[in-house]
Coordinates of C-alpha atoms in Angstrom, one line a residue:
M1389 CA 84.0 38.9 123.7
T1390 CA 84.4 36.3 126.4
P1391 CA 87.0 37.5 129.0
T1392 CA 90.3 35.7 129.1
P1393 CA 90.5 33.3 132.1
T1394 CA 92.9 34.3 134.8
P1395 CA 96.0 32.1 134.6
Q1396 CA 96.4 29.8 137.6
V1397 CA 99.7 30.1 139.4
P1398 CA 101.2 26.6 140.0
A1399 CA 101.6 25.6 143.7
A1400 CA 105.1 25.8 145.2
G1401 CA 107.2 23.0 143.8
A1402 CA 104.7 22.1 141.1
V1403 CA 105.9 21.5 137.6
P1404 CA 104.3 23.9 135.0
P1405 CA 102.3 22.1 132.3
E1406 CA 104.2 21.3 129.2
D1407 CA 103.4 23.3 126.1
L1408 CA 101.2 21.2 123.8
V1409 CA 102.7 22.8 120.6
V1410 CA 106.3 23.8 120.1
M1411 CA 107.9 25.2 117.0
R1412 CA 111.6 26.2 117.0
D1413 CA 113.3 27.8 114.0
V1414 CA 110.9 26.0 111.7
S1415 CA 111.1 26.5 107.9
R1416 CA 109.4 25.0 104.9
Q1417 CA 110.7 25.1 101.4
F1418 CA 109.0 24.2 98.1
D1419 CA 111.5 23.8 95.3
D1420 CA 113.6 27.0 95.6
R1421 CA 111.0 29.0 97.4
L1422 CA 111.1 29.4 101.2
V1423 CA 107.5 29.9 102.2
V1424 CA 107.8 29.6 106.0
H1425 CA 111.0 30.6 107.7
D1426 CA 112.3 30.9 111.3
V1427 CA 108.9 30.3 112.9
N1428 CA 109.1 30.1 116.7
L1429 CA 105.9 29.7 118.8
T1430 CA 104.5 27.7 121.7
V1431 CA 100.9 27.0 122.7
S1432 CA 100.2 26.5 126.4
P1433 CA 97.4 24.2 127.6
G1434 CA 94.0 25.8 128.1
T1435 CA 94.6 28.7 125.7
I1436 CA 93.7 29.9 122.3
L1437 CA 96.5 30.9 119.9
G1438 CA 95.3 32.7 116.8
I1439 CA 97.6 32.7 113.7
I1440 CA 96.4 35.7 111.7
G1441 CA 97.6 36.9 108.3
P1442 CA 96.5 37.5 104.7
S1443 CA 96.0 34.8 102.2
G1444 CA 99.3 33.2 101.1
A1445 CA 101.1 34.3 104.3
G1446 CA 102.0 30.7 105.3
K1447 CA 99.2 29.9 107.8
T1448 CA 98.1 26.7 106.2
T1449 CA 101.6 25.5 105.6
T1450 CA 102.4 26.0 109.3
I1451 CA 99.2 24.1 110.3
R1452 CA 100.0 21.2 107.9
M1453 CA 103.5 20.8 109.5
L1454 CA 101.9 20.6 112.9
T1455 CA 99.5 17.8 111.8
G1456 CA 102.3 15.8 110.1
A1457 CA 100.7 16.3 106.6
I1458 CA 104.0 17.7 105.4
P1459 CA 107.5 17.7 107.0
Q1460 CA 109.4 20.8 107.9
S1461 CA 112.5 21.6 105.9
G1462 CA 114.3 22.7 109.0
G1463 CA 113.9 23.3 112.7
E1464 CA 111.9 21.4 115.4
V1465 CA 108.2 20.7 115.6
R1466 CA 106.6 18.9 118.6
V1467 CA 102.9 18.4 119.2
L1468 CA 101.7 16.7 122.4
G1469 CA 105.3 16.0 123.1
R1470 CA 106.0 14.1 119.9
E1471 CA 107.1 14.8 116.4
P1472 CA 104.0 14.9 114.2
R1473 CA 105.5 12.3 111.7
R1474 CA 105.7 9.9 114.6
F1475 CA 102.2 10.3 115.9
R1476 CA 100.6 7.2 117.3
R1477 CA 96.8 6.5 117.1
S1478 CA 96.4 7.6 120.7
D1479 CA 98.0 10.9 119.8
R1480 CA 95.7 11.5 116.9
E1481 CA 92.7 10.7 119.0
R1482 CA 93.6 13.7 121.2
I1483 CA 93.6 16.1 118.2
G1484 CA 90.7 17.7 116.4
Y1485 CA 91.7 19.0 113.0
M1486 CA 89.7 21.1 110.5
P1487 CA 91.7 21.7 107.3
Q1488 CA 90.8 24.1 104.6
L1489 CA 90.3 21.3 102.0
F1490 CA 88.4 18.9 104.2
N1491 CA 85.9 17.0 102.0
L1492 CA 82.6 15.7 103.4
Y1493 CA 80.9 12.5 102.5
A1494 CA 78.4 14.0 100.0
D1495 CA 75.9 11.1 100.1
L1496 CA 75.7 11.1 103.9
T1497 CA 73.4 13.5 105.7
A1498 CA 74.8 16.2 108.0
G1499 CA 74.0 14.1 111.1
E1500 CA 75.5 11.0 109.6
N1501 CA 78.7 12.7 108.7
V1502 CA 79.2 13.9 112.3
D1503 CA 78.1 10.5 113.7
F1504 CA 80.5 8.7 111.4
V1505 CA 83.5 10.8 112.5
A1506 CA 82.5 10.3 116.2
S1507 CA 82.4 6.5 115.7
L1508 CA 85.9 6.6 114.3
F1509 CA 87.1 7.8 117.6
G1510 CA 85.3 5.0 119.5
M1511 CA 82.5 7.1 121.0
L1512 CA 79.7 4.9 122.3
F1513 CA 76.2 5.3 121.1
R1514 CA 74.7 7.5 123.9
R1515 CA 77.6 9.9 124.2
R1516 CA 77.9 10.0 120.4
R1517 CA 74.2 10.9 120.0
R1518 CA 74.5 13.6 122.6
R1519 CA 77.6 15.1 121.1
V1520 CA 76.2 15.0 117.5
R1521 CA 73.2 17.0 118.7
E1522 CA 75.4 19.5 120.7
V1523 CA 77.8 20.3 117.9
L1524 CA 75.2 20.5 115.2
K1525 CA 73.3 23.0 117.4
V1526 CA 76.5 25.0 117.9
V1527 CA 76.9 25.5 114.2
D1528 CA 73.2 26.0 113.6
L1529 CA 72.7 22.8 111.6
W1530 CA 70.5 20.8 113.9
D1531 CA 67.4 21.5 111.7
A1532 CA 69.4 20.4 108.6
R1533 CA 70.7 17.2 110.1
G1534 CA 68.7 15.1 107.7
R1535 CA 69.9 16.8 104.5
R1536 CA 72.7 15.3 102.5
A1537 CA 76.0 17.1 102.8
G1538 CA 76.3 17.5 99.0
Q1539 CA 73.0 19.5 99.0
L1540 CA 74.2 22.0 101.6
S1541 CA 75.5 25.4 100.7
G1542 CA 79.2 26.2 100.9
G1543 CA 78.8 28.0 104.2
M1544 CA 76.7 25.2 105.7
Q1545 CA 79.3 22.6 104.6
R1546 CA 82.0 24.6 106.3
R1547 CA 80.0 24.6 109.5
L1548 CA 79.5 20.9 109.2
E1549 CA 83.2 20.4 108.9
L1550 CA 83.7 22.3 112.1
A1551 CA 81.2 20.1 113.9
C1552 CA 83.1 17.0 112.7
A1553 CA 86.4 18.5 114.2
L1554 CA 84.7 19.2 117.6
V1555 CA 82.5 16.1 118.1
H1556 CA 85.0 13.9 120.0
E1557 CA 86.1 16.8 122.4
P1558 CA 89.8 16.5 121.7
D1559 CA 92.5 18.0 123.9
L1560 CA 94.1 20.0 121.1
I1561 CA 91.9 21.5 118.4
I1562 CA 93.5 22.8 115.2
L1563 CA 91.2 24.9 113.0
D1564 CA 92.3 26.3 109.7
E1565 CA 90.1 29.3 109.0
P1566 CA 87.0 27.9 110.7
T1567 CA 84.9 31.0 110.2
A1568 CA 85.7 31.5 106.5
G1569 CA 82.4 32.1 104.6
I1570 CA 80.3 32.2 107.7
D1571 CA 78.1 35.2 108.5
P1572 CA 79.1 37.5 111.4
L1573 CA 76.3 36.5 113.8
L1574 CA 77.1 32.8 113.5
R1575 CA 80.8 33.5 113.6
Q1576 CA 80.3 34.9 117.1
T1577 CA 78.4 31.8 118.2
I1578 CA 81.3 29.6 117.0
W1579 CA 83.7 31.7 119.0
E1580 CA 81.6 31.4 122.1
E1581 CA 81.8 27.6 121.7
L1582 CA 85.6 27.8 121.2
H1583 CA 85.8 29.9 124.4
R1584 CA 83.7 27.3 126.2
L1585 CA 86.1 24.6 125.1
R1586 CA 89.1 26.6 126.3
D1587 CA 87.5 27.2 129.7
R1588 CA 87.0 23.5 130.0
G1589 CA 90.8 23.0 129.5
R1590 CA 91.0 22.4 125.8
T1591 CA 93.8 24.0 123.8
L1592 CA 93.0 25.6 120.4
L1593 CA 95.1 26.8 117.5
V1594 CA 93.1 28.8 115.0
T1595 CA 94.1 30.5 111.8
T1596 CA 92.0 33.3 110.3
Q1597 CA 92.1 36.1 107.7
H1598 CA 89.6 38.1 109.9
V1599 CA 92.1 40.3 111.7
A1600 CA 89.3 41.5 114.2
E1601 CA 89.2 37.9 115.5
A1602 CA 92.5 38.6 117.3
E1603 CA 90.3 39.9 120.1
E1604 CA 88.9 36.4 120.7
C1605 CA 92.4 34.8 121.3
D1606 CA 94.6 34.6 124.3
Q1607 CA 97.8 34.9 122.2
V1608 CA 98.1 36.2 118.7
A1609 CA 100.8 35.4 116.1
L1610 CA 100.8 37.8 113.1
I1611 CA 102.3 36.1 110.1
V1612 CA 103.4 37.9 106.9
G1613 CA 105.4 36.4 104.1
G1614 CA 106.0 33.2 106.1
T1615 CA 107.5 35.0 109.0
I1616 CA 105.8 35.6 112.4
I1617 CA 106.3 39.4 112.9
A1618 CA 104.6 39.6 116.3
L1619 CA 103.5 37.1 119.0
A1620 CA 101.7 38.5 122.1
T1621 CA 98.4 39.0 123.8
P1622 CA 95.9 41.3 122.1
D1623 CA 96.5 44.1 124.6
D1624 CA 100.3 43.8 124.2
L1625 CA 99.9 44.0 120.4
R1626 CA 98.0 47.2 120.8
R1627 CA 100.7 48.7 123.0
S1628 CA 103.4 47.4 120.6
A1629 CA 101.7 49.2 117.7
T1630 CA 101.5 52.5 119.4
D1631 CA 104.5 52.1 121.8
G1632 CA 102.1 52.6 124.7
D1633 CA 98.5 53.5 125.5
L1634 CA 96.8 56.1 123.3
L1635 CA 94.7 59.0 124.5
D1636 CA 92.4 61.0 122.2
I1637 CA 91.7 64.6 123.3
E1638 CA 89.7 67.5 121.9
T1639 CA 89.6 71.0 123.4
A1640 CA 87.2 73.9 123.1
S1641 CA 90.0 76.3 121.9
V1642 CA 93.2 76.1 120.0
V1643 CA 96.0 74.5 122.0
D1644 CA 99.7 73.7 121.6
A1645 CA 99.7 70.1 122.9
T1646 CA 103.5 69.9 122.8
D1647 CA 103.5 71.5 126.2
L1648 CA 102.4 68.1 127.6
M1649 CA 105.7 66.4 126.6
G1650 CA 107.3 67.2 129.9
M1651 CA 104.7 65.3 131.9
E1652 CA 105.6 62.0 133.6
G1653 CA 104.4 59.0 131.7
V1654 CA 103.9 60.9 128.4
R1655 CA 105.9 59.4 125.5
E1656 CA 104.6 61.2 122.4
V1657 CA 102.1 63.9 121.4
T1658 CA 100.7 64.2 117.9
Q1659 CA 98.7 67.3 117.0
N1660 CA 96.0 66.3 114.5
G1661 CA 94.3 69.7 114.3
P1662 CA 94.1 73.0 116.2
R1663 CA 91.9 71.5 118.9
H1664 CA 92.5 67.8 118.5
F1665 CA 95.6 65.7 119.5
R1666 CA 96.7 62.3 120.5
V1667 CA 99.0 61.4 123.4
V1668 CA 100.9 58.2 123.8
V1669 CA 101.3 57.3 127.5
D1670 CA 102.7 54.5 129.6
D1671 CA 99.4 53.8 131.3
A1672 CA 96.1 55.3 130.2
G1673 CA 94.3 54.8 133.5
S1674 CA 96.7 57.0 135.5
A1675 CA 97.7 59.4 132.7
L1676 CA 94.3 60.5 131.4
P1677 CA 93.1 62.4 134.6
N1678 CA 96.6 64.0 134.9
V1679 CA 96.6 65.2 131.3
V1680 CA 93.0 66.6 131.7
E1681 CA 94.0 68.4 134.9
R1682 CA 97.1 69.8 133.3
L1683 CA 95.1 71.3 130.5
R1684 CA 92.4 72.7 132.8
S1685 CA 94.9 74.3 135.1
A1686 CA 96.3 76.1 132.1
G1687 CA 92.8 77.5 131.4
I1688 CA 92.0 75.1 128.5
E1689 CA 88.5 73.6 128.4
V1690 CA 88.5 69.9 127.5
E1691 CA 85.5 68.9 125.4
S1692 CA 86.4 65.2 125.2
A1693 CA 89.1 62.9 126.6
R1694 CA 89.2 59.2 126.2
E1695 CA 91.5 56.2 125.8
Q1696 CA 91.5 55.2 122.1
R1697 CA 91.7 51.5 121.3
L1698 CA 92.8 51.0 117.7
S1699 CA 91.0 48.3 115.7
F1700 CA 93.1 45.2 114.9
D1701 CA 92.9 46.1 111.3
E1702 CA 94.8 49.3 112.2
I1703 CA 97.2 47.5 114.5
F1704 CA 97.9 44.9 111.8
A1705 CA 98.6 47.6 109.2
I1706 CA 101.0 49.4 111.6
L1707 CA 102.9 46.3 112.5
V1708 CA 103.2 45.1 108.9
A1709 CA 104.3 48.5 107.7
R1710 CA 106.9 48.7 110.5
H1711 CA 108.2 45.2 109.7
R1712 CA 108.5 46.0 106.0
A1713 CA 110.3 49.2 106.7
E1714 CA 112.8 47.4 109.0
T1715 CA 113.4 44.6 106.5
G1716 CA 113.1 46.4 103.3
E1717 CA 110.4 44.1 102.0
D1718 CA 107.5 45.5 99.9
G1719 CA 105.3 42.4 100.2
T1720 CA 104.5 42.3 96.5
D1721 CA 105.7 38.7 96.0
E1722 CA 104.2 37.2 99.1
A1723 CA 101.0 35.7 97.7
A1724 CA 102.8 34.2 94.7
D1725 CA 105.6 32.8 96.8
D1726 CA 103.3 31.2 99.4
E1727 CA 100.4 30.1 97.3
R1728 CA 102.0 26.8 96.5
G1729 CA 102.7 26.1 100.1
E1730 CA 99.1 26.8 101.0
R1731 CA 97.9 24.4 98.4
G1732 CA 100.4 21.6 98.9
S1733 CA 104.0 20.5 98.1
P1734 CA 105.3 19.6 94.6
D1735 CA 105.6 15.9 95.6
K1736 CA 102.1 16.0 97.1
P1737 CA 99.9 18.2 94.8
G1738 CA 97.0 19.9 96.5
A1739 CA 96.0 18.9 100.0
D1740 CA 97.5 15.8 101.6
D1741 CA 95.2 12.8 101.5
N1742 CA 94.8 13.0 105.3
D1743 CA 93.3 16.4 104.8
R1744 CA 90.5 15.1 102.6
K1745 CA 88.6 12.6 104.7
P1746 CA 88.1 12.4 108.5
A1747 CA 90.3 9.8 110.1
A1748 CA 90.9 8.6 113.6
A1749 CA 94.5 7.7 112.9

C-alpha cells in the first residue's frame, strides 16, 4: 500500500483549499422509494475518498448525482464549486468519469478509443500520443492496442474504460467500481496509478464493493441502505469498530485477564480461552509493553503479544451490525430498494445517455 501523503499545513493567513466535492443532506427518491438519504460528505483536493458498500447500497446513485446525470431530490450538491446541473464545458473538462455502464466504441481499436476520448478534450497530437501509451500500459493493454474493443474480454474492456477516464489527466477523477472484474495483481497496479495521480495533486472519488480497498484510500465512506454510516480515515475506522486499539495476547499458563482492567489506558478485556485474550487499549504502542510487563511481574509467561489489526471485512461487518442494532434495520430490503437507483430513474430508464459514450461536455 502506498503511504498516505503528509497533509501540508497552510501558511499563516493562507486560505485553505476549497473542497472539490460537497454533499449536504442529500437524498434521492425514485417513485415512493428513498434510495439515498441524508448523505453528507466532502472531498478535499489531493485526496482519495472511497465510497464502499455492497451492491445496491446507493453508491452509483450518489455518483450519478455528482456528475449531473440525475438531480438530487433534496439537499445540496456542489462539484468544483458549481451545481452539477449547471456545469460548463470547462468544468466537465476538469472531470474524468468512469461509470458502470460506460460503453466503448466496439469498431474502434483499444488505442483508437483512448485517442478519440483524448481528442475530445483538445489534447494535441504529441501529448495525446504520449498519454495514450501511458494509460494503456497502466491498465496492461498496450500490447492489445490494435485489437477492436468489441473483441476484448469483459475485464479488458473495463480496463480500457479506465484508461479513457484517465487519459486527459483531469483534476477530479470519479470512478464507479474501476476494479470490478479485474484480477488482484492488476488491481494493485491500478491503485498504484491512482496513488500517483493523488500525489500529483489530483482528487479521486472511487466506489468499490471490495472492502479491503479501503486501505488504499485517504478517507472512507461506508454506505449501507443509502445511508453513510461511517466517514473517516482507515485507521480511525479501525478504532471506531473496536473502540480503541486491539492487543492479542497468549500466555503459557491459565490466566484471569480481568485483572488487567485496572491498568491505565485499558478499556476492555475479552477472554477467548484459558490462555488467550484480547485487550482494547487507548494506544497500542504504549500499552503493549505495559501489559506484558504487568503479566510477567505476576509470574505469567507471555508466549505472544501483538497489536491485532482487523481486516476491513471484519471492520465493515462490525460497523454494519452496530448500525442495524442502533436503527432497528435488518437490511433485508436494501438491495431491492436501491437496485432501481443503481440502474437509473423511472423517467430515465437504465443509465443516463451521458453515461454511455465518452463526451467532453
